[in-house]
Short mmCIF file of C-alpha atoms in Angstrom, two decimals:
data_model
loop_
_atom_site.label_atom_id
_atom_site.label_comp_id
_atom_site.label_asym_id
_atom_site.label_seq_id
_atom_site.Cartn_x
_atom_site.Cartn_y
_atom_site.Cartn_z
CA MET A 28 -91.86 -119.78 63.45
CA ALA A 29 -93.42 -119.41 66.90
CA LEU A 30 -91.11 -122.02 68.32
CA LEU A 31 -88.13 -120.25 66.92
CA ALA A 32 -89.13 -116.96 68.53
CA LEU A 33 -89.63 -118.69 71.86
CA ALA A 34 -86.24 -120.33 71.65
CA SER A 35 -84.50 -117.06 71.03
CA CYS A 36 -86.27 -115.52 74.01
CA SER A 37 -85.16 -118.17 76.39
CA SER A 38 -81.60 -118.16 75.22
CA PRO A 39 -79.60 -115.52 77.11
CA PRO A 40 -77.09 -114.66 74.40
CA GLY A 41 -79.94 -113.33 72.29
CA THR A 42 -81.19 -110.79 74.88
CA TRP A 43 -78.34 -110.06 77.26
CA GLY A 44 -75.07 -108.59 76.16
CA TRP A 45 -72.94 -108.36 79.27
CA TYR A 46 -69.89 -108.28 77.04
CA VAL A 47 -70.25 -104.48 76.85
CA ILE A 48 -69.15 -104.28 80.43
CA ASP A 49 -67.08 -107.43 80.64
CA PRO A 50 -63.77 -106.42 82.23
CA SER A 51 -61.98 -109.40 80.66
CA THR A 52 -62.39 -107.98 77.18
CA LYS A 53 -60.62 -104.86 76.04
CA GLY A 54 -63.79 -103.13 74.84
CA GLY A 55 -65.72 -104.02 77.98
CA TRP A 56 -62.92 -102.81 80.25
CA ASN A 57 -62.71 -99.50 78.37
CA ASN A 58 -66.46 -99.04 78.76
CA ILE A 59 -66.28 -99.72 82.48
CA LYS A 60 -63.41 -97.29 82.91
CA PHE A 61 -65.38 -94.66 81.00
CA LEU A 62 -68.53 -95.23 83.08
CA LEU A 63 -66.71 -95.22 86.42
CA SER A 64 -64.87 -92.03 85.51
CA GLY A 65 -68.17 -90.20 86.01
CA PHE A 66 -67.93 -90.80 89.76
CA SER A 67 -65.62 -87.88 90.47
CA ALA A 68 -67.89 -85.39 88.70
CA THR A 69 -71.03 -86.70 90.45
CA ILE A 70 -69.33 -86.59 93.84
CA MET A 71 -67.81 -83.15 93.32
CA LEU A 72 -71.10 -81.76 92.08
CA SER A 73 -73.08 -83.26 94.98
CA VAL A 74 -70.64 -82.17 97.67
CA LEU A 75 -70.42 -78.63 96.34
CA ALA A 76 -74.20 -78.39 96.02
CA ALA A 77 -74.69 -79.80 99.52
CA VAL A 78 -72.19 -77.39 101.09
CA LEU A 79 -73.79 -74.42 99.32
CA SER A 80 -77.24 -75.64 100.30
CA ILE A 81 -76.26 -75.94 103.96
CA ILE A 82 -74.92 -72.37 103.94
CA ILE A 83 -77.80 -70.84 101.96
CA GLY A 84 -80.32 -72.82 104.00
CA LEU A 85 -79.00 -71.36 107.27
CA ILE A 86 -78.96 -67.83 105.86
CA VAL A 87 -82.57 -68.29 104.79
CA ALA A 88 -83.71 -70.05 107.97
CA LEU A 89 -82.42 -67.56 110.59
CA PRO A 90 -84.45 -64.49 109.51
CA GLY A 91 -87.37 -66.86 108.98
CA MET A 92 -87.59 -67.29 112.76
CA SER A 93 -87.55 -63.59 113.60
CA GLN A 94 -90.27 -62.09 115.80
CA ASN A 95 -90.52 -59.36 113.21
CA ARG A 96 -92.88 -60.14 110.38
CA LEU A 97 -91.07 -58.00 107.83
CA ILE A 98 -87.81 -59.83 108.45
CA ARG A 99 -89.58 -63.17 108.32
CA LEU A 100 -91.39 -62.50 105.05
CA PRO A 101 -88.54 -62.70 102.48
CA SER A 102 -87.47 -65.99 103.98
CA ARG A 103 -90.99 -67.46 103.73
CA ILE A 104 -91.36 -66.26 100.14
CA TYR A 105 -88.01 -67.76 99.16
CA ILE A 106 -88.88 -71.12 100.71
CA GLU A 107 -92.38 -71.33 99.24
CA PHE A 108 -91.23 -70.23 95.79
CA ILE A 109 -88.12 -72.37 95.47
CA ARG A 110 -89.89 -75.40 96.86
CA ALA A 111 -92.56 -75.08 94.17
CA VAL A 112 -90.19 -75.06 91.17
CA PRO A 113 -89.31 -78.52 89.77
CA LEU A 114 -85.61 -79.19 89.46
CA LEU A 115 -85.44 -79.71 85.69
CA PRO A 116 -87.12 -76.44 84.66
CA MET A 117 -84.98 -74.60 87.20
CA LEU A 118 -81.87 -76.22 85.71
CA PHE A 119 -82.87 -75.03 82.23
CA TRP A 120 -83.61 -71.58 83.57
CA VAL A 121 -80.23 -71.27 85.27
CA PHE A 122 -78.23 -72.77 82.43
CA TYR A 123 -79.96 -71.16 79.44
CA GLY A 124 -81.84 -68.24 80.98
CA LEU A 125 -79.52 -66.79 83.61
CA PRO A 126 -76.68 -66.00 81.14
CA VAL A 127 -79.16 -63.85 79.19
CA ILE A 128 -79.93 -61.83 82.31
CA LEU A 129 -76.25 -61.55 83.18
CA ARG A 130 -75.42 -60.38 79.66
CA SER A 131 -78.17 -57.77 79.75
CA LEU A 132 -76.62 -56.48 82.96
CA GLY A 133 -73.32 -56.18 81.12
CA LEU A 134 -71.78 -59.08 83.02
CA ASN A 135 -69.95 -61.58 80.91
CA ILE A 136 -70.04 -64.51 83.29
CA PRO A 137 -70.26 -67.82 81.46
CA ILE A 138 -72.14 -70.59 83.25
CA ASP A 139 -70.65 -73.98 82.51
CA PRO A 140 -72.62 -77.18 83.07
CA PHE A 141 -70.82 -77.92 86.35
CA TRP A 142 -71.57 -74.57 87.99
CA GLY A 143 -75.01 -74.37 86.43
CA ALA A 144 -75.93 -77.72 87.94
CA ALA A 145 -74.25 -76.97 91.28
CA ILE A 146 -76.07 -73.67 91.70
CA THR A 147 -79.41 -75.16 90.68
CA LEU A 148 -79.10 -78.14 93.02
CA ALA A 149 -77.95 -75.91 95.87
CA ILE A 150 -80.76 -73.40 95.52
CA SER A 151 -83.41 -76.02 94.95
CA ASP A 152 -82.28 -77.96 98.01
CA SER A 153 -81.70 -74.90 100.22
CA ALA A 154 -85.44 -74.38 100.67
CA PHE A 155 -85.68 -77.84 102.23
CA THR A 156 -82.50 -77.37 104.26
CA ALA A 157 -83.89 -74.11 105.62
CA GLU A 158 -87.00 -75.87 106.87
CA ILE A 159 -84.87 -78.57 108.47
CA TYR A 160 -82.85 -75.92 110.30
CA ARG A 161 -86.04 -74.24 111.46
CA ALA A 162 -87.41 -77.46 112.88
CA GLY A 163 -84.12 -78.21 114.63
CA ILE A 164 -83.60 -74.76 116.08
CA GLN A 165 -87.19 -74.43 117.25
CA SER A 166 -86.89 -77.77 119.03
CA ILE A 167 -84.31 -76.26 121.41
CA GLU A 168 -85.94 -74.99 124.60
CA LYS A 169 -86.45 -71.24 124.89
CA GLY A 170 -84.60 -71.27 128.20
CA GLN A 171 -81.35 -71.89 126.34
CA THR A 172 -81.65 -68.63 124.43
CA GLU A 173 -82.63 -66.80 127.61
CA ALA A 174 -79.72 -68.22 129.56
CA ALA A 175 -77.35 -67.28 126.75
CA ARG A 176 -78.66 -63.73 126.82
CA THR A 177 -78.24 -63.43 130.57
CA VAL A 178 -74.55 -64.28 130.24
CA GLY A 179 -74.19 -61.50 127.72
CA LEU A 180 -74.13 -63.36 124.41
CA ASN A 181 -75.57 -61.54 121.41
CA TYR A 182 -77.81 -63.18 118.81
CA LEU A 183 -75.07 -64.59 116.58
CA GLN A 184 -73.01 -65.83 119.53
CA THR A 185 -76.09 -67.49 120.99
CA MET A 186 -76.72 -69.27 117.70
CA ARG A 187 -73.12 -70.29 117.19
CA TYR A 188 -72.18 -71.46 120.68
CA VAL A 189 -75.49 -72.52 122.22
CA ILE A 190 -78.31 -73.25 119.79
CA LEU A 191 -76.71 -74.61 116.63
CA PRO A 192 -74.42 -77.15 118.34
CA GLN A 193 -77.50 -78.64 120.01
CA ALA A 194 -79.73 -78.35 116.96
CA LEU A 195 -77.14 -79.86 114.64
CA ARG A 196 -77.26 -83.16 116.41
CA ARG A 197 -81.01 -83.34 115.92
CA ILE A 198 -80.99 -82.28 112.29
CA LEU A 199 -78.13 -84.47 111.13
CA PRO A 200 -80.36 -87.37 110.01
CA PRO A 201 -82.69 -85.20 107.87
CA LEU A 202 -79.70 -83.29 106.48
CA ALA A 203 -78.11 -86.58 105.45
CA ASN A 204 -81.35 -87.50 103.76
CA GLN A 205 -81.15 -84.30 101.74
CA PHE A 206 -77.57 -85.06 100.77
CA ILE A 207 -78.59 -88.42 99.37
CA TYR A 208 -81.38 -86.65 97.53
CA ILE A 209 -78.86 -84.24 95.99
CA VAL A 210 -76.64 -87.13 94.85
CA LYS A 211 -79.55 -88.69 93.02
CA MET A 212 -80.85 -85.43 91.57
CA SER A 213 -77.38 -84.65 90.24
CA ALA A 214 -78.26 -87.07 87.43
CA PHE A 215 -80.29 -84.23 85.90
CA ALA A 216 -77.03 -82.43 85.18
CA SER A 217 -76.57 -84.91 82.35
CA VAL A 218 -79.17 -83.08 80.25
CA ILE A 219 -77.08 -79.91 80.14
CA GLY A 220 -74.07 -81.93 79.12
CA MET A 221 -72.20 -82.43 82.34
CA GLN A 222 -69.96 -85.49 82.20
CA GLU A 223 -71.19 -87.25 85.32
CA LEU A 224 -72.34 -90.83 85.86
CA THR A 225 -75.63 -90.65 83.99
CA ARG A 226 -74.24 -88.68 81.06
CA ARG A 227 -71.43 -91.20 80.60
CA ALA A 228 -73.91 -94.06 80.70
CA ASN A 229 -76.05 -92.39 78.07
CA GLU A 230 -73.06 -91.95 75.80
CA VAL A 231 -72.08 -95.60 76.05
CA VAL A 232 -75.68 -96.63 75.43
CA VAL A 233 -75.73 -94.56 72.26
CA SER A 234 -72.54 -96.11 70.91
CA GLU A 235 -73.09 -99.69 72.09
CA TYR A 236 -76.87 -99.82 72.02
CA ARG A 237 -77.01 -101.95 75.15
CA PRO A 238 -79.33 -99.97 77.48
CA LEU A 239 -80.27 -102.80 79.87
CA GLU A 240 -76.74 -103.73 80.84
CA ILE A 241 -75.37 -100.22 81.04
CA TYR A 242 -78.27 -98.72 82.96
CA SER A 243 -78.14 -101.68 85.34
CA LEU A 244 -74.54 -100.82 86.05
CA LEU A 245 -75.48 -97.15 86.40
CA ILE A 246 -78.07 -97.96 89.07
CA LEU A 247 -75.49 -100.06 90.85
CA GLU A 248 -73.10 -97.13 90.80
CA TYR A 249 -75.60 -94.86 92.55
CA LEU A 250 -76.48 -97.60 95.00
CA VAL A 251 -72.85 -98.03 96.05
CA LEU A 252 -72.38 -94.28 96.35
CA VAL A 253 -75.47 -93.82 98.54
CA LEU A 254 -74.57 -96.80 100.75
CA ILE A 255 -71.14 -95.32 101.37
CA ILE A 256 -72.71 -91.98 102.32
CA SER A 257 -75.21 -93.69 104.63
CA SER A 258 -72.53 -95.53 106.53
CA GLY A 259 -70.50 -92.33 106.77
CA VAL A 260 -73.46 -90.52 108.25
CA ARG A 261 -74.10 -93.31 110.74
CA TRP A 262 -70.49 -93.05 111.86
CA LEU A 263 -70.84 -89.29 112.27
CA GLU A 264 -74.07 -89.64 114.26
CA ARG A 265 -72.43 -92.12 116.60
CA LYS A 266 -69.49 -89.83 117.05
CA MET A 267 -71.60 -86.78 117.82
CA GLY A 268 -73.90 -88.78 120.04
CA ALA A 269 -70.96 -89.99 122.09
CA ASP A 270 -69.39 -86.56 122.40
CA GLN A 271 -72.50 -84.73 123.39
CA ARG A 272 -74.36 -85.82 126.43
CA LEU A 273 -77.77 -84.35 125.95
CA MET B 30 -86.04 -38.58 139.81
CA SER B 31 -84.17 -41.58 141.02
CA ASP B 32 -81.25 -41.05 143.30
CA THR B 33 -77.91 -42.68 142.57
CA ASN B 34 -78.52 -45.26 145.24
CA SER B 35 -81.31 -46.78 143.19
CA ALA B 36 -80.50 -50.07 141.47
CA ILE B 37 -83.87 -50.86 139.92
CA GLU B 38 -86.89 -48.65 139.53
CA PHE B 39 -90.36 -49.48 138.18
CA LYS B 40 -92.61 -46.52 137.40
CA ASP B 41 -96.25 -47.12 136.51
CA VAL B 42 -95.39 -50.29 134.64
CA ASN B 43 -98.16 -52.16 132.84
CA LYS B 44 -97.77 -55.28 130.80
CA TRP B 45 -100.13 -57.49 128.85
CA PHE B 46 -99.96 -60.97 127.35
CA ASP B 47 -102.46 -60.39 124.56
CA ASP B 48 -105.66 -59.49 126.43
CA PHE B 49 -104.45 -60.60 129.82
CA GLN B 50 -102.85 -57.95 131.96
CA VAL B 51 -99.95 -59.55 133.87
CA LEU B 52 -98.54 -56.44 135.52
CA LYS B 53 -100.75 -53.65 136.85
CA ASP B 54 -99.36 -50.27 137.85
CA ILE B 55 -96.13 -51.56 139.25
CA ASN B 56 -94.20 -48.96 141.22
CA LEU B 57 -91.14 -50.26 142.94
CA GLN B 58 -87.75 -48.96 143.89
CA ILE B 59 -84.91 -51.23 144.86
CA SER B 60 -81.73 -49.77 146.31
CA VAL B 61 -78.22 -50.90 145.59
CA GLY B 62 -77.36 -53.87 147.77
CA GLU B 63 -80.94 -54.53 148.82
CA LYS B 64 -82.22 -58.12 149.04
CA ILE B 65 -85.80 -58.45 147.91
CA VAL B 66 -87.94 -61.57 148.15
CA ILE B 67 -91.07 -61.70 146.02
CA CYS B 68 -93.80 -64.21 146.80
CA GLY B 69 -97.37 -64.75 145.78
CA PRO B 70 -99.66 -67.32 144.17
CA SER B 71 -98.79 -68.71 140.77
CA GLY B 72 -99.86 -66.52 137.90
CA SER B 73 -99.53 -63.40 140.02
CA GLY B 74 -96.85 -61.89 137.78
CA LYS B 75 -93.79 -62.48 140.00
CA SER B 76 -91.69 -64.10 137.29
CA THR B 77 -92.78 -61.59 134.68
CA LEU B 78 -91.79 -58.72 136.95
CA VAL B 79 -88.34 -60.18 137.45
CA ARG B 80 -87.94 -60.99 133.76
CA CYS B 81 -88.71 -57.37 132.88
CA ILE B 82 -85.63 -56.27 134.81
CA ASN B 83 -83.26 -57.95 132.36
CA SER B 84 -85.44 -57.44 129.29
CA LEU B 85 -86.42 -61.07 128.82
CA GLU B 86 -89.89 -59.54 128.70
CA ASN B 87 -90.84 -56.17 127.27
CA HIS B 88 -93.43 -54.03 128.99
CA GLU B 89 -95.97 -51.88 127.20
CA GLU B 90 -96.41 -48.93 129.57
CA GLY B 91 -94.30 -47.13 132.12
CA THR B 92 -90.56 -47.09 132.59
CA ILE B 93 -88.08 -49.46 134.13
CA THR B 94 -84.62 -48.18 134.94
CA VAL B 95 -81.72 -50.37 135.91
CA HIS B 96 -78.73 -48.42 137.20
CA GLU B 97 -80.18 -45.28 135.67
CA LYS B 98 -80.53 -46.83 132.23
CA GLU B 99 -83.97 -47.40 130.81
CA VAL B 100 -84.61 -51.00 129.77
CA GLY B 101 -87.29 -53.08 128.06
CA ARG B 102 -90.08 -51.68 125.90
CA LYS B 103 -88.25 -52.87 122.76
CA LEU B 104 -85.58 -50.27 123.42
CA GLN B 105 -82.95 -52.89 122.79
CA ASN B 106 -84.69 -54.67 119.95
CA GLY B 107 -84.94 -57.74 122.09
CA ASN B 108 -81.20 -58.04 121.83
CA SER B 109 -78.16 -57.60 124.08
CA SER B 110 -79.58 -58.03 127.53
CA ASN B 111 -77.86 -56.11 130.28
CA SER B 112 -75.00 -58.35 131.32
CA ASP B 113 -74.67 -56.49 134.63
CA VAL B 114 -77.79 -58.39 135.61
CA GLY B 115 -77.34 -62.11 136.27
CA MET B 116 -80.21 -64.54 136.36
CA VAL B 117 -80.86 -67.99 137.80
CA PHE B 118 -83.79 -69.89 136.37
CA GLN B 119 -86.16 -72.44 137.85
CA GLN B 120 -85.11 -74.99 135.22
CA PHE B 121 -81.36 -74.19 135.56
CA ASN B 122 -81.01 -73.78 131.75
CA LEU B 123 -77.43 -74.97 131.71
CA PHE B 124 -76.00 -75.59 128.24
CA PRO B 125 -76.24 -79.39 128.02
CA HIS B 126 -73.64 -79.78 125.25
CA LEU B 127 -70.94 -78.03 127.27
CA THR B 128 -69.07 -79.14 130.37
CA VAL B 129 -69.47 -77.28 133.65
CA LYS B 130 -66.29 -75.33 132.97
CA GLU B 131 -67.35 -74.46 129.42
CA ASN B 132 -70.73 -73.32 130.72
CA LEU B 133 -68.98 -70.92 133.06
CA ILE B 134 -66.36 -69.46 130.73
CA LEU B 135 -68.54 -68.96 127.64
CA GLY B 136 -70.01 -65.61 128.69
CA PRO B 137 -66.84 -64.11 130.16
CA MET B 138 -64.84 -65.06 127.06
CA LYS B 139 -67.33 -64.11 124.35
CA ALA B 140 -69.14 -61.19 125.94
CA ARG B 141 -66.46 -59.79 128.23
CA GLY B 142 -63.41 -60.58 126.15
CA LEU B 143 -61.52 -62.42 128.87
CA THR B 144 -58.78 -64.83 127.82
CA ARG B 145 -59.43 -68.52 128.41
CA LYS B 146 -56.95 -68.52 131.25
CA GLU B 147 -58.55 -65.57 133.03
CA ALA B 148 -62.02 -67.02 132.55
CA GLU B 149 -61.00 -70.46 133.81
CA PHE B 150 -59.36 -68.93 136.86
CA ARG B 151 -62.53 -67.06 137.65
CA ALA B 152 -64.64 -70.17 137.00
CA MET B 153 -62.60 -72.32 139.37
CA LYS B 154 -62.85 -69.73 142.12
CA LEU B 155 -66.63 -69.63 141.79
CA LEU B 156 -67.00 -73.39 141.62
CA GLU B 157 -65.14 -73.58 144.91
CA ARG B 158 -67.45 -70.99 146.31
CA VAL B 159 -70.54 -73.03 145.36
CA LYS B 160 -68.68 -76.09 146.67
CA ILE B 161 -68.44 -78.24 143.56
CA PRO B 162 -64.95 -77.69 142.13
CA GLU B 163 -64.59 -81.44 141.54
CA GLN B 164 -67.42 -81.41 138.94
CA VAL B 165 -65.61 -79.02 136.63
CA ASN B 166 -65.25 -81.39 133.70
CA LYS B 167 -68.64 -83.08 133.91
CA TYR B 168 -71.64 -82.46 131.72
CA PRO B 169 -74.79 -80.98 133.30
CA ASN B 170 -76.82 -84.18 133.04
CA GLN B 171 -74.20 -86.02 135.08
CA LEU B 172 -75.00 -83.77 138.04
CA SER B 173 -77.85 -83.74 140.54
CA GLY B 174 -80.46 -80.98 140.36
CA GLY B 175 -78.93 -79.16 143.30
CA GLN B 176 -75.49 -79.32 141.76
CA GLN B 177 -76.84 -78.10 138.43
CA GLN B 178 -78.47 -75.11 140.08
CA ARG B 179 -75.26 -74.29 141.91
CA VAL B 180 -73.41 -74.41 138.59
CA ALA B 181 -76.05 -72.08 137.15
CA ILE B 182 -75.46 -69.65 140.02
CA ALA B 183 -71.71 -69.82 139.44
CA ARG B 184 -72.27 -69.26 135.73
CA SER B 185 -74.16 -66.05 136.48
CA LEU B 186 -71.56 -64.88 138.99
CA CYS B 187 -68.82 -65.42 136.41
CA MET B 188 -70.12 -62.31 134.65
CA GLU B 189 -69.60 -60.35 137.89
CA PRO B 190 -73.12 -58.92 137.87
CA LYS B 191 -74.19 -56.05 140.09
CA ILE B 192 -77.72 -57.42 140.31
CA MET B 193 -78.76 -61.06 140.65
CA LEU B 194 -82.24 -62.27 139.81
CA PHE B 195 -83.51 -65.64 141.03
CA ASP B 196 -86.70 -66.95 139.47
CA GLU B 197 -87.92 -69.73 141.79
CA PRO B 198 -84.42 -71.22 142.05
CA THR B 199 -85.47 -74.18 144.21
CA SER B 200 -88.90 -75.02 142.82
CA ALA B 201 -87.63 -77.73 140.46
CA LEU B 202 -85.47 -79.39 143.10
CA ASP B 203 -85.99 -82.45 145.25
CA PRO B 204 -86.51 -81.43 148.91
CA GLU B 205 -83.14 -82.72 150.09
CA MET B 206 -81.34 -80.51 147.58
CA ILE B 207 -83.09 -77.26 148.38
CA ALA B 208 -80.89 -76.49 151.39
CA GLU B 209 -77.59 -76.74 149.52
CA VAL B 210 -78.81 -74.22 146.94
CA LEU B 211 -80.31 -71.85 149.51
CA ASP B 212 -77.06 -71.95 151.50
CA VAL B 213 -75.21 -70.70 148.44
CA ILE B 214 -77.74 -67.90 147.90
CA ILE B 215 -77.63 -66.88 151.57
CA ASP B 216 -73.86 -66.83 151.40
CA LEU B 217 -74.14 -64.56 148.37
CA ALA B 218 -76.56 -62.29 150.20
CA GLN B 219 -73.83 -61.41 152.71
CA GLU B 220 -72.21 -59.38 149.97
CA GLY B 221 -73.08 -56.03 148.51
CA ILE B 222 -74.80 -57.45 145.49
CA THR B 223 -78.42 -56.44 144.80
CA MET B 224 -80.72 -59.46 144.81
CA VAL B 225 -84.28 -60.07 143.72
CA VAL B 226 -85.50 -63.55 144.58
CA VAL B 227 -88.83 -65.08 143.63
CA THR B 228 -89.39 -67.93 146.05
CA HIS B 229 -91.81 -69.62 148.40
CA GLU B 230 -89.04 -70.60 150.80
CA MET B 231 -90.14 -68.48 153.72
CA GLY B 232 -87.37 -69.68 156.01
CA PHE B 233 -84.91 -68.34 153.47
CA ALA B 234 -86.85 -65.08 153.21
CA LYS B 235 -86.69 -64.52 156.97
CA LYS B 236 -82.95 -65.07 156.94
CA ALA B 237 -81.92 -63.19 153.84
CA ALA B 238 -84.51 -60.59 152.86
CA ASP B 239 -84.35 -56.89 153.62
CA ARG B 240 -87.82 -56.44 152.21
CA MET B 241 -90.71 -58.72 151.27
CA ILE B 242 -93.04 -58.17 148.34
CA PHE B 243 -96.34 -59.98 148.02
CA MET B 244 -97.94 -60.02 144.58
CA ASP B 245 -101.39 -61.09 143.49
CA GLU B 246 -103.18 -60.71 140.15
CA GLY B 247 -100.40 -58.60 138.67
CA MET B 248 -100.26 -56.11 141.50
CA ILE B 249 -97.90 -55.48 144.37
CA VAL B 250 -100.33 -56.01 147.22
CA GLU B 251 -98.04 -55.67 150.17
CA THR B 252 -94.45 -54.86 151.01
CA GLY B 253 -92.61 -54.72 154.28
CA THR B 254 -89.70 -55.96 156.32
CA PRO B 255 -89.75 -59.72 156.92
CA GLU B 256 -90.54 -59.18 160.63
CA ASP B 257 -93.66 -57.12 159.91
CA PHE B 258 -94.60 -59.13 156.87
CA PHE B 259 -94.77 -62.48 158.62
CA ALA B 260 -95.94 -61.25 162.03
CA LYS B 261 -98.74 -58.94 160.96
CA PRO B 262 -99.68 -59.03 157.29
CA LYS B 263 -101.89 -56.05 156.48
CA THR B 264 -104.09 -57.53 153.80
CA GLU B 265 -106.46 -60.46 153.93
CA ARG B 266 -105.06 -61.99 150.74
CA CYS B 267 -101.54 -61.95 152.03
CA LYS B 268 -102.61 -63.49 155.34
CA LEU B 269 -104.43 -66.27 153.54
CA PHE B 270 -101.45 -66.93 151.30
CA LEU B 271 -99.04 -67.10 154.22
CA GLU B 272 -101.34 -69.43 156.11
CA GLN B 273 -101.48 -71.76 153.14
CA ILE B 274 -97.75 -72.01 152.56
CA LEU B 275 -96.74 -72.02 156.21
CA GLN B 276 -99.31 -74.67 157.12
CA HIS B 277 -96.92 -77.57 156.78
#
């Protein structure tokens, strides 16, 4: 008996079932196509969330650096609060809770899984983005702001033409880090039924009952995605570094 | 009341950095077109005084009027500095991500609403005046310190200010570059523009100043024409200071 069990362990066909994702078989090929089709949703979700996060983060960060305490306060509260809420509970709150609030306000705005996940990821990430902006902007010498003022620029013009272009170059690496973080966290969208990479993998696992093989492929999918982003960011950094002689 | 010939007026101005009083009872009137040189030991409040004129610093007590308009004291919410007042800093403060030309045209285009063509025309004229037209497309860190400071002067002049402030414009420069910057400032002094210069370059002061101001511990200790000021300083502190910096 014991020998038999050992034999079955050491024989690959008993434990591995790569056939579920074998492109040479019709079933395997269909599974692969189904799994890969989650890419577009994951990418769209991540890009939208990242763009929103970059915008919200800046809007939060700028008043956070005001000399005036009262202007600074809402920004600090937002950052501390959002940073403290875990992503999954926030996702549930936005997807299941927010529609209740909207309905009670008489607004009939449905929140579908895509927008629910995008908003949650964006808000959750914006607290971190805001802190990245703050670090970058505060690293620019005070003399730059003063010089901008003496040539007549107002606050927003100073930010747009003088401070942000310089700060952006310094904050690009941490911002890219956050983008990669968003891509990975987008997997949580699967629990509210969004058809992205992880959700698709789960569905194939349920029908094929081959978790090891399918989740291995899933991890590979994220790996490839993140590597592509990393090389894109490196290209961008080189480009900005060459353009801007600082 | 100030007469119309007054460009800058300080009346009983006091200013503190936390507990430390940097300006004490400053009373000073500068006429249109006057060239003032301020000197004094470090920490005496020279830079702060100058920075109050264009609201880079706010004062707590007294009034400062620039061309009959009150400034500072959080009247402008720390915003929109008076663009009739140009300033040249010790550390140049050029915008490192912009070329020389872009440094010069940014203010005129965004704050004064000039077209790019008008602004570039003005920029080229001023670069010729500070004698570096050939550097127009370079970035600040490709220039020497003296060149950078001359660009900074041109950048200020691009806004066609009525008053120019210089906060130790040559203190960060290598000795061999000081002359080229001072030449530009002296050239500028020939015009009707009002100038306030914080500097220890006494040779420059003798040549360009209408009036000298000596500051110590936040107070204006002595003022006078350059001839009187250097020949017979009235106070002991001023004498000592002049001896120290003229020694070598």
